[in-house]
Amino acid sequence: RPAWFDCIAFNFPLAPRDVVVQKETAGDDCKTLDVEAVRPADHSQQLRAAYAELSALIEVFFCNAAHLLRPDGECHLRLTDQYATVRGLRAAELYGLSFRGRVDFYPA
């Protein structure tokens, strides 16, 4: 349902292994995720692939969240420090979302 939610949260997303953005869905401006059997050989390639996969997943999340949020709604995305600089965060602006601030978690 478009414009239905006040807040959407995505807590610590991790892309399934070997997920890539394959193509744009016809008639929709959100991309789809598809599974491809590609496993990088060395560790550094695996880390780069993990960042790329997470960026793709976050971009799809922002696209869908933008359609579901009411005006002035909030989108909360929680990431570990390891992924705090993932490229997919820049995709928020493409879908009309803006960054309001970073909140660090502290020990309870």
CSV table of N, CA, C and O in Angstrom, one decimal:
chain,number,residue,atom,x,y,z
A,1,ARG,N,0.8,-1.2,0.0
A,1,ARG,CA,0.0,0.0,0.0
A,1,ARG,C,0.9,1.2,0.0
A,1,ARG,O,1.7,1.4,0.9
A,2,PRO,N,0.7,2.1,-1.0
A,2,PRO,CA,1.5,3.3,-1.0
A,2,PRO,C,1.2,4.2,0.1
A,2,PRO,O,0.0,4.4,0.5
A,3,ALA,N,2.2,4.9,0.7
A,3,ALA,CA,2.0,5.9,1.7
A,3,ALA,C,1.2,5.4,2.9
A,3,ALA,O,0.3,6.1,3.4
A,4,TRP,N,1.6,4.2,3.4
A,4,TRP,CA,0.8,3.6,4.5
A,4,TRP,C,1.5,3.7,5.8
A,4,TRP,O,0.9,3.7,6.9
A,5,PHE,N,2.9,3.7,5.9
A,5,PHE,CA,3.6,3.6,7.1
A,5,PHE,C,4.2,4.9,7.6
A,5,PHE,O,4.7,5.7,6.7
A,6,ASP,N,4.3,5.1,8.9
A,6,ASP,CA,5.0,6.2,9.5
A,6,ASP,C,6.5,6.0,9.6
A,6,ASP,O,7.3,6.9,9.5
A,7,CYS,N,6.8,4.7,9.8
A,7,CYS,CA,8.2,4.4,10.0
A,7,CYS,C,8.5,3.0,9.5
A,7,CYS,O,7.7,2.1,9.7
A,8,ILE,N,9.6,2.8,8.8
A,8,ILE,CA,10.0,1.5,8.3
A,8,ILE,C,11.5,1.3,8.8
A,8,ILE,O,12.3,2.2,8.6
A,9,ALA,N,11.7,0.2,9.4
A,9,ALA,CA,13.1,-0.1,9.9
A,9,ALA,C,13.6,-1.4,9.3
A,9,ALA,O,12.9,-2.3,9.0
A,10,PHE,N,14.9,-1.3,9.0
A,10,PHE,CA,15.7,-2.5,8.4
A,10,PHE,C,16.9,-2.7,9.4
A,10,PHE,O,17.8,-1.9,9.3
A,11,ASN,N,16.8,-3.7,10.2
A,11,ASN,CA,17.9,-3.9,11.2
A,11,ASN,C,19.0,-4.8,10.7
A,11,ASN,O,18.7,-6.0,10.4
A,12,PHE,N,20.2,-4.3,10.7
A,12,PHE,CA,21.4,-5.1,10.3
A,12,PHE,C,21.2,-6.0,9.1
A,12,PHE,O,21.3,-7.2,9.2
A,13,PRO,N,20.9,-5.4,7.9
A,13,PRO,CA,20.7,-6.2,6.7
A,13,PRO,C,22.0,-6.8,6.3
A,13,PRO,O,23.0,-6.2,6.3
A,14,LEU,N,21.9,-8.1,5.9
A,14,LEU,CA,23.0,-8.8,5.3
A,14,LEU,C,22.4,-9.4,4.0
A,14,LEU,O,21.4,-10.1,4.0
A,15,ALA,N,23.1,-9.1,2.9
A,15,ALA,CA,22.6,-9.7,1.6
A,15,ALA,C,23.0,-11.2,1.6
A,15,ALA,O,24.0,-11.6,2.0
A,16,PRO,N,22.0,-12.0,1.1
A,16,PRO,CA,22.4,-13.4,0.9
A,16,PRO,C,23.6,-13.5,0.0
A,16,PRO,O,23.8,-12.7,-0.9
A,17,ARG,N,24.4,-14.6,0.1
A,17,ARG,CA,25.5,-14.7,-0.8
A,17,ARG,C,25.1,-14.8,-2.2
A,17,ARG,O,24.1,-15.3,-2.6
A,18,ASP,N,25.9,-14.2,-3.1
A,18,ASP,CA,25.8,-14.2,-4.5
A,18,ASP,C,24.5,-13.4,-5.0
A,18,ASP,O,24.0,-13.8,-6.0
A,19,VAL,N,24.1,-12.4,-4.3
A,19,VAL,CA,22.9,-11.6,-4.8
A,19,VAL,C,23.4,-10.4,-5.6
A,19,VAL,O,24.3,-9.8,-5.1
A,20,VAL,N,22.8,-10.2,-6.7
A,20,VAL,CA,23.2,-9.1,-7.5
A,20,VAL,C,22.0,-8.4,-8.0
A,20,VAL,O,20.9,-9.0,-8.1
A,21,VAL,N,22.1,-7.1,-8.3
A,21,VAL,CA,20.9,-6.5,-9.0
A,21,VAL,C,21.0,-6.8,-10.5
A,21,VAL,O,22.0,-6.6,-11.1
A,22,GLN,N,20.0,-7.5,-11.0
A,22,GLN,CA,20.0,-8.0,-12.3
A,22,GLN,C,19.5,-7.0,-13.3
A,22,GLN,O,20.1,-6.7,-14.3
A,23,LYS,N,18.3,-6.4,-13.1
A,23,LYS,CA,17.7,-5.5,-14.1
A,23,LYS,C,16.6,-4.7,-13.5
A,23,LYS,O,16.2,-5.0,-12.4
A,24,GLU,N,16.2,-3.7,-14.2
A,24,GLU,CA,15.1,-2.9,-13.8
A,24,GLU,C,13.8,-3.7,-14.1
A,24,GLU,O,13.7,-4.4,-15.1
A,25,THR,N,12.8,-3.7,-13.2
A,25,THR,CA,11.6,-4.3,-13.4
A,25,THR,C,10.7,-3.5,-14.4
A,25,THR,O,10.6,-2.3,-14.2
A,26,ALA,N,10.2,-4.1,-15.4
A,26,ALA,CA,9.4,-3.4,-16.4
A,26,ALA,C,8.2,-2.6,-15.7
A,26,ALA,O,7.5,-3.2,-14.9
A,27,GLY,N,8.1,-1.4,-16.0
A,27,GLY,CA,7.0,-0.6,-15.5
A,27,GLY,C,7.2,-0.1,-14.1
A,27,GLY,O,6.3,0.5,-13.5
A,28,ASP,N,8.3,-0.4,-13.5
A,28,ASP,CA,8.6,0.0,-12.1
A,28,ASP,C,10.0,0.6,-12.0
A,28,ASP,O,10.8,0.2,-12.8
A,29,ASP,N,10.2,1.5,-11.1
A,29,ASP,CA,11.5,2.1,-11.0
A,29,ASP,C,12.3,1.5,-9.9
A,29,ASP,O,13.4,1.9,-9.7
A,30,CYS,N,11.9,0.4,-9.3
A,30,CYS,CA,12.6,-0.3,-8.3
A,30,CYS,C,13.3,-1.5,-9.0
A,30,CYS,O,12.8,-2.1,-9.9
A,31,LYS,N,14.6,-1.8,-8.6
A,31,LYS,CA,15.3,-2.9,-9.2
A,31,LYS,C,14.9,-4.2,-8.5
A,31,LYS,O,14.4,-4.2,-7.4
A,32,THR,N,15.2,-5.3,-9.1
A,32,THR,CA,15.0,-6.6,-8.5
A,32,THR,C,16.3,-7.2,-8.1
A,32,THR,O,17.3,-6.8,-8.6
A,33,LEU,N,16.2,-8.1,-7.2
A,33,LEU,CA,17.4,-8.9,-6.8
A,33,LEU,C,17.3,-10.3,-7.3
A,33,LEU,O,16.2,-10.9,-7.3
A,34,ASP,N,18.4,-10.8,-7.8
A,34,ASP,CA,18.4,-12.1,-8.4
A,34,ASP,C,19.7,-12.8,-7.9
A,34,ASP,O,20.7,-12.2,-7.7
A,35,VAL,N,19.6,-14.1,-7.8
A,35,VAL,CA,20.7,-14.9,-7.3
A,35,VAL,C,21.5,-15.4,-8.5
A,35,VAL,O,21.0,-15.9,-9.5
A,36,GLU,N,22.8,-15.2,-8.4
A,36,GLU,CA,23.8,-15.7,-9.5
A,36,GLU,C,24.9,-16.5,-8.8
A,36,GLU,O,25.4,-16.1,-7.7
A,37,ALA,N,25.3,-17.6,-9.3
A,37,ALA,CA,26.3,-18.5,-8.7
A,37,ALA,C,27.7,-18.0,-9.1
A,37,ALA,O,28.3,-18.6,-9.9
A,38,VAL,N,28.1,-16.9,-8.4
A,38,VAL,CA,29.5,-16.4,-8.6
A,38,VAL,C,30.1,-16.3,-7.3
A,38,VAL,O,29.6,-15.6,-6.4
A,39,ARG,N,31.2,-17.0,-7.1
A,39,ARG,CA,31.9,-16.9,-5.8
A,39,ARG,C,33.3,-16.4,-6.0
A,39,ARG,O,34.2,-17.1,-6.6
A,40,PRO,N,33.7,-15.2,-5.6
A,40,PRO,CA,35.0,-14.7,-5.7
A,40,PRO,C,36.0,-15.6,-5.0
A,40,PRO,O,35.7,-16.2,-3.9
A,41,ALA,N,37.2,-15.8,-5.5
A,41,ALA,CA,38.2,-16.7,-5.0
A,41,ALA,C,38.9,-16.2,-3.7
A,41,ALA,O,38.9,-16.9,-2.7
A,42,ASP,N,39.4,-15.0,-3.7
A,42,ASP,CA,40.2,-14.6,-2.5
A,42,ASP,C,39.3,-13.7,-1.6
A,42,ASP,O,38.3,-13.2,-1.9
A,43,HIS,N,39.9,-13.5,-0.4
A,43,HIS,CA,39.2,-12.9,0.7
A,43,HIS,C,38.8,-11.4,0.3
A,43,HIS,O,37.7,-10.9,0.6
A,44,SER,N,39.7,-10.7,-0.3
A,44,SER,CA,39.5,-9.3,-0.6
A,44,SER,C,38.4,-9.2,-1.6
A,44,SER,O,37.5,-8.3,-1.6
A,45,GLN,N,38.3,-10.1,-2.6
A,45,GLN,CA,37.3,-10.1,-3.6
A,45,GLN,C,35.9,-10.4,-2.9
A,45,GLN,O,34.9,-9.9,-3.3
A,46,GLN,N,35.9,-11.3,-1.9
A,46,GLN,CA,34.7,-11.7,-1.2
A,46,GLN,C,34.2,-10.5,-0.4
A,46,GLN,O,33.0,-10.2,-0.4
A,47,LEU,N,35.1,-9.7,0.2
A,47,LEU,CA,34.7,-8.5,0.9
A,47,LEU,C,34.1,-7.5,0.0
A,47,LEU,O,33.0,-6.8,0.3
A,48,ARG,N,34.7,-7.2,-1.2
A,48,ARG,CA,34.2,-6.3,-2.1
A,48,ARG,C,32.8,-6.7,-2.6
A,48,ARG,O,31.9,-5.9,-2.8
A,49,ALA,N,32.7,-8.0,-2.9
A,49,ALA,CA,31.4,-8.6,-3.3
A,49,ALA,C,30.3,-8.4,-2.3
A,49,ALA,O,29.2,-8.0,-2.6
A,50,ALA,N,30.7,-8.6,-1.0
A,50,ALA,CA,29.7,-8.4,0.1
A,50,ALA,C,29.2,-7.0,0.2
A,50,ALA,O,28.1,-6.7,0.4
A,51,TYR,N,30.2,-6.0,0.0
A,51,TYR,CA,29.8,-4.6,0.0
A,51,TYR,C,28.9,-4.3,-1.2
A,51,TYR,O,27.9,-3.6,-1.1
A,52,ALA,N,29.2,-4.8,-2.4
A,52,ALA,CA,28.4,-4.6,-3.6
A,52,ALA,C,27.0,-5.2,-3.4
A,52,ALA,O,26.0,-4.6,-3.8
A,53,GLU,N,26.9,-6.4,-2.8
A,53,GLU,CA,25.6,-7.1,-2.6
A,53,GLU,C,24.8,-6.3,-1.6
A,53,GLU,O,23.6,-6.1,-1.8
A,54,LEU,N,25.4,-5.8,-0.5
A,54,LEU,CA,24.7,-5.1,0.5
A,54,LEU,C,24.2,-3.7,-0.1
A,54,LEU,O,23.1,-3.3,0.2
A,55,SER,N,25.0,-3.1,-0.9
A,55,SER,CA,24.6,-1.8,-1.6
A,55,SER,C,23.4,-2.1,-2.4
A,55,SER,O,22.5,-1.2,-2.4
A,56,ALA,N,23.4,-3.1,-3.2
A,56,ALA,CA,22.2,-3.4,-4.0
A,56,ALA,C,21.0,-3.7,-3.2
A,56,ALA,O,19.9,-3.2,-3.5
A,57,LEU,N,21.1,-4.4,-2.1
A,57,LEU,CA,20.0,-4.7,-1.2
A,57,LEU,C,19.5,-3.4,-0.6
A,57,LEU,O,18.2,-3.2,-0.6
A,58,ILE,N,20.3,-2.6,-0.1
A,58,ILE,CA,19.9,-1.3,0.5
A,58,ILE,C,19.2,-0.4,-0.5
A,58,ILE,O,18.2,0.3,-0.2
A,59,GLU,N,19.7,-0.4,-1.8
A,59,GLU,CA,19.1,0.5,-2.8
A,59,GLU,C,17.7,0.0,-3.0
A,59,GLU,O,16.7,0.8,-3.1
A,60,VAL,N,17.5,-1.3,-3.1
A,60,VAL,CA,16.1,-1.9,-3.3
A,60,VAL,C,15.2,-1.5,-2.1
A,60,VAL,O,14.1,-1.2,-2.3
A,61,PHE,N,15.8,-1.6,-0.9
A,61,PHE,CA,15.1,-1.3,0.3
A,61,PHE,C,14.6,0.2,0.3
A,61,PHE,O,13.4,0.5,0.5
A,62,PHE,N,15.5,1.1,-0.1
A,62,PHE,CA,15.1,2.5,-0.1
A,62,PHE,C,14.0,2.8,-1.2
A,62,PHE,O,13.1,3.6,-0.9
A,63,CYS,N,14.2,2.1,-2.3
A,63,CYS,CA,13.2,2.3,-3.4
A,63,CYS,C,11.8,1.9,-2.9
A,63,CYS,O,10.8,2.6,-3.0
A,64,ASN,N,11.7,0.7,-2.3
A,64,ASN,CA,10.4,0.2,-1.8
A,64,ASN,C,9.9,1.0,-0.6
A,64,ASN,O,8.7,1.3,-0.4
A,65,ALA,N,10.8,1.4,0.3
A,65,ALA,CA,10.4,2.2,1.5
A,65,ALA,C,9.9,3.5,1.1
A,65,ALA,O,8.9,4.0,1.7
A,66,ALA,N,10.4,4.2,0.1
A,66,ALA,CA,9.9,5.5,-0.4
A,66,ALA,C,8.5,5.4,-0.9
A,66,ALA,O,7.7,6.3,-0.7
A,67,HIS,N,8.1,4.3,-1.4
A,67,HIS,CA,6.7,4.1,-1.9
A,67,HIS,C,5.8,3.8,-0.7
A,67,HIS,O,4.6,4.1,-0.8
A,68,LEU,N,6.3,3.2,0.3
A,68,LEU,CA,5.4,2.8,1.5
A,68,LEU,C,5.3,3.9,2.6
A,68,LEU,O,4.4,3.8,3.4
A,69,LEU,N,6.2,4.8,2.6
A,69,LEU,CA,6.2,5.8,3.7
A,69,LEU,C,5.2,7.0,3.4
A,69,LEU,O,5.0,7.4,2.3
A,70,ARG,N,4.5,7.4,4.5
A,70,ARG,CA,3.7,8.6,4.4
A,70,ARG,C,4.6,9.8,4.3
A,70,ARG,O,5.8,9.7,4.6
A,71,PRO,N,4.0,10.9,3.8
A,71,PRO,CA,4.9,12.2,3.8
A,71,PRO,C,5.4,12.4,5.2
A,71,PRO,O,4.7,12.2,6.2
A,72,ASP,N,6.6,12.8,5.3
A,72,ASP,CA,7.3,13.0,6.6
A,72,ASP,C,7.5,11.8,7.4
A,72,ASP,O,7.8,11.8,8.6
A,73,GLY,N,7.4,10.6,6.8
A,73,GLY,CA,7.7,9.3,7.4
A,73,GLY,C,9.2,9.1,7.6
A,73,GLY,O,10.0,9.9,7.0
A,74,GLU,N,9.5,8.1,8.4
A,74,GLU,CA,11.0,7.9,8.7
A,74,GLU,C,11.4,6.5,8.3
A,74,GLU,O,10.6,5.5,8.4
A,75,CYS,N,12.6,6.4,7.8
A,75,CYS,CA,13.2,5.1,7.4
A,75,CYS,C,14.4,4.9,8.3
A,75,CYS,O,15.3,5.8,8.2
A,76,HIS,N,14.4,3.9,9.1
A,76,HIS,CA,15.6,3.6,9.9
A,76,HIS,C,16.3,2.4,9.4
A,76,HIS,O,15.8,1.4,9.2
A,77,LEU,N,17.6,2.6,9.2
A,77,LEU,CA,18.5,1.6,8.7
A,77,LEU,C,19.6,1.4,9.7
A,77,LEU,O,20.4,2.3,10.0
A,78,ARG,N,19.7,0.2,10.3
A,78,ARG,CA,20.8,0.0,11.3
A,78,ARG,C,21.9,-0.9,10.7
A,78,ARG,O,21.6,-2.0,10.2
A,79,LEU,N,23.1,-0.4,10.7
A,79,LEU,CA,24.2,-1.1,10.1
A,79,LEU,C,25.3,-1.3,11.2
A,79,LEU,O,25.5,-0.5,12.1
A,80,THR,N,26.1,-2.3,11.0
A,80,THR,CA,27.3,-2.4,11.9
A,80,THR,C,28.4,-1.4,11.4
A,80,THR,O,28.3,-1.0,10.2
A,81,ASP,N,29.3,-1.1,12.2
A,81,ASP,CA,30.4,-0.2,11.7
A,81,ASP,C,31.1,-0.7,10.5
A,81,ASP,O,31.6,0.1,9.7
A,82,GLN,N,31.2,-2.0,10.3
A,82,GLN,CA,31.9,-2.5,9.2
A,82,GLN,C,31.2,-2.1,7.9
A,82,GLN,O,31.9,-1.9,6.9
A,83,TYR,N,29.9,-1.8,7.9
A,83,TYR,CA,29.2,-1.5,6.7
A,83,TYR,C,28.7,0.0,6.7
A,83,TYR,O,27.9,0.3,5.9
A,84,ALA,N,29.2,0.8,7.6
A,84,ALA,CA,28.7,2.1,7.7
A,84,ALA,C,28.9,3.0,6.5
A,84,ALA,O,28.3,4.1,6.4
A,85,THR,N,29.9,2.6,5.7
A,85,THR,CA,30.2,3.5,4.5
A,85,THR,C,29.8,2.8,3.2
A,85,THR,O,30.2,3.2,2.1
A,86,VAL,N,28.9,1.8,3.2
A,86,VAL,CA,28.5,1.1,2.0
A,86,VAL,C,27.9,2.1,1.0
A,86,VAL,O,27.1,3.0,1.4
A,87,ARG,N,28.2,1.9,-0.3
A,87,ARG,CA,27.7,2.8,-1.3
A,87,ARG,C,26.2,2.9,-1.4
A,87,ARG,O,25.6,3.9,-1.8
A,88,GLY,N,25.5,1.9,-1.0
A,88,GLY,CA,24.0,1.9,-1.1
A,88,GLY,C,23.3,3.0,-0.3
A,88,GLY,O,22.2,3.4,-0.6
A,89,LEU,N,24.0,3.5,0.6
A,89,LEU,CA,23.4,4.6,1.5
A,89,LEU,C,23.2,5.8,0.6
A,89,LEU,O,22.3,6.6,0.9
A,90,ARG,N,24.0,6.0,-0.4
A,90,ARG,CA,23.8,7.2,-1.3
A,90,ARG,C,22.5,7.1,-2.1
A,90,ARG,O,22.1,8.1,-2.6
A,91,ALA,N,22.0,5.9,-2.2
A,91,ALA,CA,20.8,5.7,-3.1
A,91,ALA,C,19.6,6.3,-2.4
A,91,ALA,O,18.6,6.5,-3.1
A,92,ALA,N,19.6,6.6,-1.2
A,92,ALA,CA,18.4,7.2,-0.5
A,92,ALA,C,17.9,8.4,-1.2
A,92,ALA,O,16.7,8.6,-1.4
A,93,GLU,N,18.8,9.3,-1.5
A,93,GLU,CA,18.4,10.6,-2.2
A,93,GLU,C,17.7,10.3,-3.5
A,93,GLU,O,16.9,11.1,-4.0
A,94,LEU,N,18.1,9.3,-4.2
A,94,LEU,CA,17.5,9.0,-5.5
A,94,LEU,C,16.0,8.7,-5.4
A,94,LEU,O,15.2,8.9,-6.3
A,95,TYR,N,15.6,8.3,-4.2
A,95,TYR,CA,14.1,8.0,-4.0
A,95,TYR,C,13.4,9.0,-3.0
A,95,TYR,O,12.4,8.7,-2.5
A,96,GLY,N,14.0,10.2,-2.9
A,96,GLY,CA,13.4,11.2,-2.1
A,96,GLY,C,13.6,11.2,-0.6
A,96,GLY,O,12.9,11.9,0.1
A,97,LEU,N,14.5,10.3,-0.2
A,97,LEU,CA,14.8,10.2,1.3
A,97,LEU,C,16.0,11.0,1.6
A,97,LEU,O,16.9,11.1,0.7
A,98,SER,N,16.1,11.5,2.8
A,98,SER,CA,17.2,12.3,3.2
A,98,SER,C,17.8,11.8,4.5
A,98,SER,O,17.1,11.3,5.3
A,99,PHE,N,19.1,12.0,4.6
A,99,PHE,CA,19.8,11.5,5.8
A,99,PHE,C,19.6,12.6,6.9
A,99,PHE,O,20.0,13.7,6.7
A,100,ARG,N,19.1,12.2,8.1
A,100,ARG,CA,18.9,13.1,9.2
A,100,ARG,C,20.0,13.0,10.3
A,100,ARG,O,20.2,13.9,11.0
A,101,GLY,N,20.6,11.9,10.4
A,101,GLY,CA,21.7,11.7,11.4
A,101,GLY,C,22.0,10.3,11.7
A,101,GLY,O,21.3,9.4,11.4
A,102,ARG,N,23.2,10.2,12.2
A,102,ARG,CA,23.7,8.8,12.6
A,102,ARG,C,23.6,8.7,14.1
A,102,ARG,O,24.0,9.7,14.9
A,103,VAL,N,23.1,7.6,14.6
A,103,VAL,CA,23.0,7.4,16.1
A,103,VAL,C,23.9,6.2,16.4
A,103,VAL,O,23.7,5.1,15.8
A,104,ASP,N,24.8,6.3,17.3
A,104,ASP,CA,25.7,5.2,17.7
A,104,ASP,C,25.0,4.4,18.8
A,104,ASP,O,24.3,5.0,19.6
A,105,PHE,N,25.2,3.1,18.8
A,105,PHE,CA,24.7,2.3,19.9
A,105,PHE,C,25.7,2.2,21.0
A,105,PHE,O,26.9,2.1,20.8
A,106,TYR,N,25.2,2.3,22.2
A,106,TYR,CA,26.1,2.2,23.4
A,106,TYR,C,25.8,1.0,24.2
A,106,TYR,O,24.6,0.5,24.2
A,107,PRO,N,26.7,0.5,25.0
A,107,PRO,CA,26.4,-0.7,25.8
A,107,PRO,C,25.3,-0.3,26.8
A,107,PRO,O,25.2,0.8,27.3
A,108,ALA,N,24.4,-1.3,27.1
A,108,ALA,CA,23.3,-1.1,28.0
A,108,ALA,C,23.7,-1.0,29.4
A,108,ALA,O,24.7,-1.4,29.8
